[in-house]
Tab-separated table of C-alpha atoms in Angstrom:
chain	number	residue	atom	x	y	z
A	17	UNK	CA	100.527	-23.167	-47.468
A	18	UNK	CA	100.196	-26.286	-45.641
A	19	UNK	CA	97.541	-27.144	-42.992
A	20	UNK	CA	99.425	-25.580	-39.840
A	21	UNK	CA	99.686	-22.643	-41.703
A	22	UNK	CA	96.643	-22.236	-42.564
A	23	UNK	CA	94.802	-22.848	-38.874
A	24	UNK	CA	97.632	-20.409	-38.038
A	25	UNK	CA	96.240	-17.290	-40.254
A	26	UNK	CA	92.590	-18.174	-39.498
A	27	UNK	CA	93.103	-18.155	-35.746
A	28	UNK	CA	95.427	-14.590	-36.066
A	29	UNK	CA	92.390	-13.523	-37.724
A	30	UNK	CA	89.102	-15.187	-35.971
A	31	UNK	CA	90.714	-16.813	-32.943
A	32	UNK	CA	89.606	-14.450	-30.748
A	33	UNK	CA	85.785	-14.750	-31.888
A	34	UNK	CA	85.414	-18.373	-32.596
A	35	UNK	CA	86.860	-18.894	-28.697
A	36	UNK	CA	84.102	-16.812	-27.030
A	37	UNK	CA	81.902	-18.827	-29.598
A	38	UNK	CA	83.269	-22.047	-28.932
A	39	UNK	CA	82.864	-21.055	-24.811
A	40	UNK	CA	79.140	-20.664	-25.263
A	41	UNK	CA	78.466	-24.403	-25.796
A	42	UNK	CA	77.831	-25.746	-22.375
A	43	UNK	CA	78.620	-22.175	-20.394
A	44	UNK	CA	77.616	-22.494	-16.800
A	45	UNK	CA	77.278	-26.264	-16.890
A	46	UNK	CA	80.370	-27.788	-18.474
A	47	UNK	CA	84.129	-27.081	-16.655
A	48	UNK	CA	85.722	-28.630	-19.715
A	49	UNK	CA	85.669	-31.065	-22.338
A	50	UNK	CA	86.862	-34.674	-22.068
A	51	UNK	CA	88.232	-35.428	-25.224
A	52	UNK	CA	88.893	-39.800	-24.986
A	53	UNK	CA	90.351	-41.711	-27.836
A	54	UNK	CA	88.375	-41.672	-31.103
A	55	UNK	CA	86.974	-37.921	-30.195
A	56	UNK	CA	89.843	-35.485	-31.311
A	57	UNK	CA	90.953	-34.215	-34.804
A	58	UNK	CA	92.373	-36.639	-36.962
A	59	UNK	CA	91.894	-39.672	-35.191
A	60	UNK	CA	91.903	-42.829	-36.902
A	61	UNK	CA	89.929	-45.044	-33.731
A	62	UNK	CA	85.902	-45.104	-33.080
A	63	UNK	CA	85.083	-44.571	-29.759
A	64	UNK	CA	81.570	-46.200	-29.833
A	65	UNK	CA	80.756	-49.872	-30.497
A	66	UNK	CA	84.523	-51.805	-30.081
A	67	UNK	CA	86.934	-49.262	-29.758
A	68	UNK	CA	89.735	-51.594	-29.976
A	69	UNK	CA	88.756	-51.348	-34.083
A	70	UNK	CA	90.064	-48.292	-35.816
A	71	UNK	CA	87.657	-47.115	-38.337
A	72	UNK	CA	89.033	-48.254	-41.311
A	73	UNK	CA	88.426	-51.533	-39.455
A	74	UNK	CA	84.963	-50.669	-38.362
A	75	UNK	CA	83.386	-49.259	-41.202
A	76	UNK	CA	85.451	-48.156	-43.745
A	77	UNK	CA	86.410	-44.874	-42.944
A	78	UNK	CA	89.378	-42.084	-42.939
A	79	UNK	CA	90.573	-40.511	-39.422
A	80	UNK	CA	88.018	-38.168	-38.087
A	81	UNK	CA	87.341	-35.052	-39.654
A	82	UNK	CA	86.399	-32.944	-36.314
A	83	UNK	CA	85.794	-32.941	-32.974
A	84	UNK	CA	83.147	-34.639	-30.838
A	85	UNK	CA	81.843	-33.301	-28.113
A	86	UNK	CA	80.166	-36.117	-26.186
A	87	UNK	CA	81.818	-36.091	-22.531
A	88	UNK	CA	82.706	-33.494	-20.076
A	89	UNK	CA	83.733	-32.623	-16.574
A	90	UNK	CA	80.246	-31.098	-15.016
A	91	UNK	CA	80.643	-27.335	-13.485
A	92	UNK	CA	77.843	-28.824	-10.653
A	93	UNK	CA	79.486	-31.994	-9.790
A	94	UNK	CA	82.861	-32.359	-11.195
A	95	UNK	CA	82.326	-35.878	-12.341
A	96	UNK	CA	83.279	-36.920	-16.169
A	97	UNK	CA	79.665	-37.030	-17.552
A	98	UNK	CA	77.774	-37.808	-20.664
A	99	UNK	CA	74.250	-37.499	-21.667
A	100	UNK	CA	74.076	-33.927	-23.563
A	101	UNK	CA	71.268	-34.309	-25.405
A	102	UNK	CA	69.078	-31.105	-25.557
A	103	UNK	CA	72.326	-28.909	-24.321
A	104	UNK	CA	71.852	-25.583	-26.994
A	105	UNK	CA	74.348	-25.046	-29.524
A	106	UNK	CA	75.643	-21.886	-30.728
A	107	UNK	CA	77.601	-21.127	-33.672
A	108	UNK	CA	81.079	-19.912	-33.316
A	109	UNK	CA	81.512	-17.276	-35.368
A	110	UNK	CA	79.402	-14.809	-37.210
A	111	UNK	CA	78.736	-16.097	-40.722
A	112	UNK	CA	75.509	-17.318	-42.718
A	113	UNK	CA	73.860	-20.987	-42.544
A	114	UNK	CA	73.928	-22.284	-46.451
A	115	UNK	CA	73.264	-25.817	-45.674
A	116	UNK	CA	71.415	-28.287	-43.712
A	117	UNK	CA	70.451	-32.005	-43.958
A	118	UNK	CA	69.890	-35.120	-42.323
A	119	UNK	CA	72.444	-37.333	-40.505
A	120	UNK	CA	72.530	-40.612	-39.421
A	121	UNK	CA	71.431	-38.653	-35.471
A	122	UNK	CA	69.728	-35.706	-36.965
A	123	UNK	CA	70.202	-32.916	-38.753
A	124	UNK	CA	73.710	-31.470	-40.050
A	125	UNK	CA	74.277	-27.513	-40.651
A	126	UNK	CA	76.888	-25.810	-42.733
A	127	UNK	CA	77.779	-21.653	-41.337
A	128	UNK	CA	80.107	-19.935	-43.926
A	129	UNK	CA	82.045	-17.219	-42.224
A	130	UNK	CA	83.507	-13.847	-44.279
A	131	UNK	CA	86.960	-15.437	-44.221
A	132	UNK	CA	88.980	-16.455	-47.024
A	133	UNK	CA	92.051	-17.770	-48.042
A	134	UNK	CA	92.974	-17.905	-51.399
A	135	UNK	CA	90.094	-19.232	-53.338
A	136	UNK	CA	88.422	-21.055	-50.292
A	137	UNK	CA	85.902	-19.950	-47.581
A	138	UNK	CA	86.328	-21.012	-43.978
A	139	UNK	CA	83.380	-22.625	-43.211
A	140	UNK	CA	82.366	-25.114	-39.420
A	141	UNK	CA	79.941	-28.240	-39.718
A	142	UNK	CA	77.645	-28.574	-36.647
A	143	UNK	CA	76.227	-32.456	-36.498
A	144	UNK	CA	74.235	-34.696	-35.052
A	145	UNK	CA	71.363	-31.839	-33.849
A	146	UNK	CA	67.988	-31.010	-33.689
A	147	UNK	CA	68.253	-27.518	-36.137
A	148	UNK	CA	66.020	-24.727	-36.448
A	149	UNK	CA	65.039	-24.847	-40.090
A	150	UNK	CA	63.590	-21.285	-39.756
A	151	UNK	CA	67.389	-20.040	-39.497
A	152	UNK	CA	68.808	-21.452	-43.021
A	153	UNK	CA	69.864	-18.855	-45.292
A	154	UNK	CA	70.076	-16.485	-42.067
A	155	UNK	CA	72.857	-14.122	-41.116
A	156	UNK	CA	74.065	-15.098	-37.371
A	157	UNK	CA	76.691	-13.807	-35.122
A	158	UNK	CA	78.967	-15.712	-33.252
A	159	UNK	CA	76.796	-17.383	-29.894
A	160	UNK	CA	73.635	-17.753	-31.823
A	161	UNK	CA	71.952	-20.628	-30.903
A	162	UNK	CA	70.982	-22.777	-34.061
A	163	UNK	CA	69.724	-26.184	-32.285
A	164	UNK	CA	70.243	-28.817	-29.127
A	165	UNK	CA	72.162	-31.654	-29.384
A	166	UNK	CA	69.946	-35.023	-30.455
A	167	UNK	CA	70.122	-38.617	-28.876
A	168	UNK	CA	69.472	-41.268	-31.960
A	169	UNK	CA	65.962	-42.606	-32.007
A	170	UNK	CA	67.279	-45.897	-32.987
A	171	UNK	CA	66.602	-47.843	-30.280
A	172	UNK	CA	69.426	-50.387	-31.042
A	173	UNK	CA	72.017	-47.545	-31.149
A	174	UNK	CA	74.434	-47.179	-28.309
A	175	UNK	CA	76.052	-44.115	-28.959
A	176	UNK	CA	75.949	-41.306	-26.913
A	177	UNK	CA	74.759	-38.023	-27.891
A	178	UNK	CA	77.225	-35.703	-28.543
A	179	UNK	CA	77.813	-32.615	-31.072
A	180	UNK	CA	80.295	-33.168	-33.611
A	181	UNK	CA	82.448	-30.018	-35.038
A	182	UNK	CA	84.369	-29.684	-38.218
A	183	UNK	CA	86.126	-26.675	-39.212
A	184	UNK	CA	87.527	-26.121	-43.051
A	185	UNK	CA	88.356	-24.166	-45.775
A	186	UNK	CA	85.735	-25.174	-49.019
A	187	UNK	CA	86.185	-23.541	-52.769
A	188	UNK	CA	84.334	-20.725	-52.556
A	189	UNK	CA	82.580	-21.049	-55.913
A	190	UNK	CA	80.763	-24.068	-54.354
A	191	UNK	CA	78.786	-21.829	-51.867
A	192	UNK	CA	76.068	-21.129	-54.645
A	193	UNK	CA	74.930	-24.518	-54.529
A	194	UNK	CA	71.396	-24.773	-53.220
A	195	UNK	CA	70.651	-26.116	-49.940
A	196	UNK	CA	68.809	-29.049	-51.645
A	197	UNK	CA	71.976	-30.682	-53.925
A	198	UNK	CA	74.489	-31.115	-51.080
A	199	UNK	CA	74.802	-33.806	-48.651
A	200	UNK	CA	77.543	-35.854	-46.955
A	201	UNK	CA	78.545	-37.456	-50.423
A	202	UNK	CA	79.541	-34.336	-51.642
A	203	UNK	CA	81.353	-33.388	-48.604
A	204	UNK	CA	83.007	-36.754	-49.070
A	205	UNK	CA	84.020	-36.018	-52.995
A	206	UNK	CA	85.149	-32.449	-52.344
A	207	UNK	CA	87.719	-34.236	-50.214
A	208	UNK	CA	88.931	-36.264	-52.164
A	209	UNK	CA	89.627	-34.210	-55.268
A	210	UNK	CA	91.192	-31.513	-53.060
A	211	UNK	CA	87.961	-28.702	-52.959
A	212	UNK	CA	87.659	-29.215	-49.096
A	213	UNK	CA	90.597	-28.830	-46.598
A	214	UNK	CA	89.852	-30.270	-43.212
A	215	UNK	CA	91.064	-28.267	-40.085
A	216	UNK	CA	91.915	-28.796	-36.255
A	217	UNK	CA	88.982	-27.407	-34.171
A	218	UNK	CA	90.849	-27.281	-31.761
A	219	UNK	CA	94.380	-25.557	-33.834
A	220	UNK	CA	91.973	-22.618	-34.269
A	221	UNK	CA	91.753	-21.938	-30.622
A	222	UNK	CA	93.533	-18.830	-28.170
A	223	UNK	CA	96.055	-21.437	-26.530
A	224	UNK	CA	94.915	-20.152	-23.204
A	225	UNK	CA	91.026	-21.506	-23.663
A	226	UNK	CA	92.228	-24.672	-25.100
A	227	UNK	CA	94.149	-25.478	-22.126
A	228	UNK	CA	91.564	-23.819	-20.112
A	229	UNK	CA	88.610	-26.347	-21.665
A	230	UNK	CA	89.942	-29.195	-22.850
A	231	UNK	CA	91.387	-32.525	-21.515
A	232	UNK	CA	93.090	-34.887	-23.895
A	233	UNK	CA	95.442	-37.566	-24.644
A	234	UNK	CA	96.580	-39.757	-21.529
A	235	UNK	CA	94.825	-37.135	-18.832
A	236	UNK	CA	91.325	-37.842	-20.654
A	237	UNK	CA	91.369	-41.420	-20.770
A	238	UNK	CA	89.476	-43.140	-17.775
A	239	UNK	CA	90.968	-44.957	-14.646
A	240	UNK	CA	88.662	-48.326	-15.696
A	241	UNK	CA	90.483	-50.227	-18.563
A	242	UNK	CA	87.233	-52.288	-19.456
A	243	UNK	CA	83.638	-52.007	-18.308
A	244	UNK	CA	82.087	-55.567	-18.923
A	245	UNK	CA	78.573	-56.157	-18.740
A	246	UNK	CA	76.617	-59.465	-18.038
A	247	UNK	CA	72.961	-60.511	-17.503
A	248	UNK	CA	70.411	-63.108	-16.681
A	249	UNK	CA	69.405	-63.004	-20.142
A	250	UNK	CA	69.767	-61.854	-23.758
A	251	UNK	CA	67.715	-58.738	-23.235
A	252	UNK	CA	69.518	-57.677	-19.885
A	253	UNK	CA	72.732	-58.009	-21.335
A	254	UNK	CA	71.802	-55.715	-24.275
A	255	UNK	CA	70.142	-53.159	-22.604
A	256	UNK	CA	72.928	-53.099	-20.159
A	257	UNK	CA	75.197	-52.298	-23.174
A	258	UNK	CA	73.283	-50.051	-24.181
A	259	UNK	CA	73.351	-47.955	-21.212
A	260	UNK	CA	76.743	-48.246	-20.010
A	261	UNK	CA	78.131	-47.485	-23.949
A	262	UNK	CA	75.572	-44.029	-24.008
A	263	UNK	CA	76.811	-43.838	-20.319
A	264	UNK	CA	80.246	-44.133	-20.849
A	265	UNK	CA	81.652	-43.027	-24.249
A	266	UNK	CA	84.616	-44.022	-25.166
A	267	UNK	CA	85.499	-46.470	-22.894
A	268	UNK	CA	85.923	-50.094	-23.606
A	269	UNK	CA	82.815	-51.652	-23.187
A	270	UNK	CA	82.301	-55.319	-24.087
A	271	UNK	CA	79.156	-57.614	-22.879
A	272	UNK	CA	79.623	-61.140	-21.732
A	273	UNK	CA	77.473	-64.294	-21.675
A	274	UNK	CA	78.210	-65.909	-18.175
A	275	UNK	CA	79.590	-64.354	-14.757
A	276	UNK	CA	82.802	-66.697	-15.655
A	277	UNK	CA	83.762	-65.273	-18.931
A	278	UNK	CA	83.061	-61.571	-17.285
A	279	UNK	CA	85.359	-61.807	-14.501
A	280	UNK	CA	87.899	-63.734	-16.376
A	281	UNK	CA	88.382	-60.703	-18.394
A	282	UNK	CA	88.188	-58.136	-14.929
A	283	UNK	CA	91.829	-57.971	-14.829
A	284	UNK	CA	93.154	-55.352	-12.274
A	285	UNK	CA	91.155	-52.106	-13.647
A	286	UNK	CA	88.563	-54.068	-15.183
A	287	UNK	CA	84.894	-53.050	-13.992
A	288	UNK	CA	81.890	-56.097	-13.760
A	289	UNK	CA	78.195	-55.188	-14.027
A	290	UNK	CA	75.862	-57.765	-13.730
A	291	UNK	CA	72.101	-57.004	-14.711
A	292	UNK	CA	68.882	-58.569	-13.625
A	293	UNK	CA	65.821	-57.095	-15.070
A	294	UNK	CA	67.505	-53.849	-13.492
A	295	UNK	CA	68.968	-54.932	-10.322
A	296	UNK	CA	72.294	-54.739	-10.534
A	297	UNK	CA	75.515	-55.519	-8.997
A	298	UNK	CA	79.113	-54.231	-9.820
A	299	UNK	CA	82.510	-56.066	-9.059
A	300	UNK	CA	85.972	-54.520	-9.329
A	301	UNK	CA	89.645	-55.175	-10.705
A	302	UNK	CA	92.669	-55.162	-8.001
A	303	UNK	CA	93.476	-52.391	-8.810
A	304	UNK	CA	90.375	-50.025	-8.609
A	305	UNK	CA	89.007	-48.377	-5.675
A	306	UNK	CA	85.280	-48.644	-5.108
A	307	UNK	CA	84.681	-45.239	-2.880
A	308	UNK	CA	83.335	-46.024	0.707
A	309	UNK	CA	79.287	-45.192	0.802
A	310	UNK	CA	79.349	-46.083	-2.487
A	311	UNK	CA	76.456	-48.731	-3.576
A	312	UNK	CA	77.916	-52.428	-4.925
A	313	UNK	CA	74.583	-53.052	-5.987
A	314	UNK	CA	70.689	-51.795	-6.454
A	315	UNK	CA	67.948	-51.206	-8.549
A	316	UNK	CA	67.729	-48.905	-11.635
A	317	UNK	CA	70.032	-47.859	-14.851
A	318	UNK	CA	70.287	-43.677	-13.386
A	319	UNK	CA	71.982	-45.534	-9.767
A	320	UNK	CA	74.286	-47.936	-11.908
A	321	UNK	CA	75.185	-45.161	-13.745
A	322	UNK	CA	76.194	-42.792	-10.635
A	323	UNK	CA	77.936	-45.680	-9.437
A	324	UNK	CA	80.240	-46.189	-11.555
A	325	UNK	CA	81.118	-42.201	-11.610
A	326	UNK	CA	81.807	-42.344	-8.102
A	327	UNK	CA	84.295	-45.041	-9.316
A	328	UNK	CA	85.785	-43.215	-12.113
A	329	UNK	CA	86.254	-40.112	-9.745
A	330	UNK	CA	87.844	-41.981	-6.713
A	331	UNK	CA	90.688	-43.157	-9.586
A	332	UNK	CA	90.800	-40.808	-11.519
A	333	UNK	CA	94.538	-39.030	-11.275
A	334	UNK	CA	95.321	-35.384	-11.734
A	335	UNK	CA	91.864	-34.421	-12.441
């Protein structure tokens, strides 16, 4: 049975529950999820830090074992937002939590559900989260909230918060491990030597709520090619990077050392910010509309950051 197949008798079996799960995350505030390049199933591109790099490039890694929710079309504004952190997260489908331990965000949970194929137990990954520790070894049901989505303390890191999701079928006879001897490296290993079978999140889905709440491929990607950031000094330009990467996730976002090198690189859909201990000003490509009664320039990260929306929205095509 090959991987198609296999989504294919899970979601005959479980569809129906792990889509009323999945609709939980976000209900009444997201419209749908904005899946960019680097985010979906099996991708072999990052989508923080360069995402001109694949990850092999970047660090060494395979194509992406899940799904990351990190951006989404807001119910309240319908602007392509990010910024989840402290959004609850609820388990898709009734099953038990096994495992739990730290990330390189926060804190990563294991739920095995009651279905099986063959001699391995569907099982869904929930990253990057602040978990409630009093839950592990806990029967839930499907919508049970287990956690919020967590920001990285780091204060060097620029990537967004956002809840990553794998689904996949695990030998069941490595279920009696203890929450205490499993980690990522054994997730790794059981990969590699074939006891861990990595599924779509999204192949497991009623067709009609993944068309319903997701955006991908070309329709996802944004209407600003580059977002390039400059600054009076060393600090401004970093923090500006910062913000606009956590901001804007998954689009390119490089920083520049002088206002010449930045707009030599605006190109037609290219988008300029230039930062001066917080005052700010933005300049854009040909080909870009900057929305009338929207600001050019101003003080504070939260106006920068709704500035450039209104650009993304006034572009945007077929949203």
């Amino acid at each position: 049975m090959d991987r198609s197949q296999m989504e294919a008798v899970l979601r005959e079996r479980i569809g129906s529950e792990y889509s009323r799960g999945l609709e939980r995350l976000g209900d009444g505030l997201v419209r749908r999820w904005v899946l960019r390049r680097g985010k979906e199933f099996a991708s072999p591109w990052i989508w923080w830090g360069d995402v001109s790099k694949s990850r092999e490039e970047s660090y060494g890694g395979g194509p992406h074992e899940g799904v990351d929710f990190a951006l989404a079309e807001m119910t309240s504004t319908g602007r392509v937002e990010a910024g989840l952190e402290g959004m609850r997260v609820p388990v898709f489908t009734t099953g038990r939590i096994i495992w739990s331990f730290a990330d390189l965000v926060g804190d990563t949970v294991i739920v095995a559900t009651g279905e099986k194929i063959e001699d391995f137990r569907f099982v869904i990954q929930y990253s990057h989260i602040d978990f409630e520790k009093a839950a592990l070894g806990e029967e839930v049901s499907g919508g049970t909230d287990i956690g919020r989505i967590k920001l990285s303390n780091n204060p060097k890191s620029i990537t967004a918060s956002h809840l990553h999701v794998s689904t996949a079928l695990l030998r069941d006879d490595l279920l009696s491990l203890p929450p205490t001897a499993v980690d990522f490296t054994n997730w790794l290993h059981w990969e590699r030597e074939g006891s861990l079978i990595y599924l779509d999140p999204l192949g497991l889905l009623e067709s009609a709520v993944r068309d319903r709440l997701f955006v991908t491929g070309k329709d996802a990607e944004s209407p600003i090619a580059l977002l390039i950031g400059s600054g009076s000094t060393k600090e401004d330009r970093l923090i500006l990077r910062r913000v606009l990467a956590r901001s804007f996730p998954g689009l390119h976002t490089v920083s520049r050392q002088t206002v010449e090198e930045a707009v030599g690189d605006l190109g037609d859909r290219g988008l300029f910010v230039w930062n001066d201990a917080r005052k700010w000003q933005i300049r854009a490509g040909r080909s870009l509309t900057v929305p009338s009664g929207s600001p050019i320039e101003g003080e504070g990260f939260e106006e920068l950051v709704e500035a450039i929306r209104s650009v993304e929205m006034a572009n945007a095509i077929g949203r």
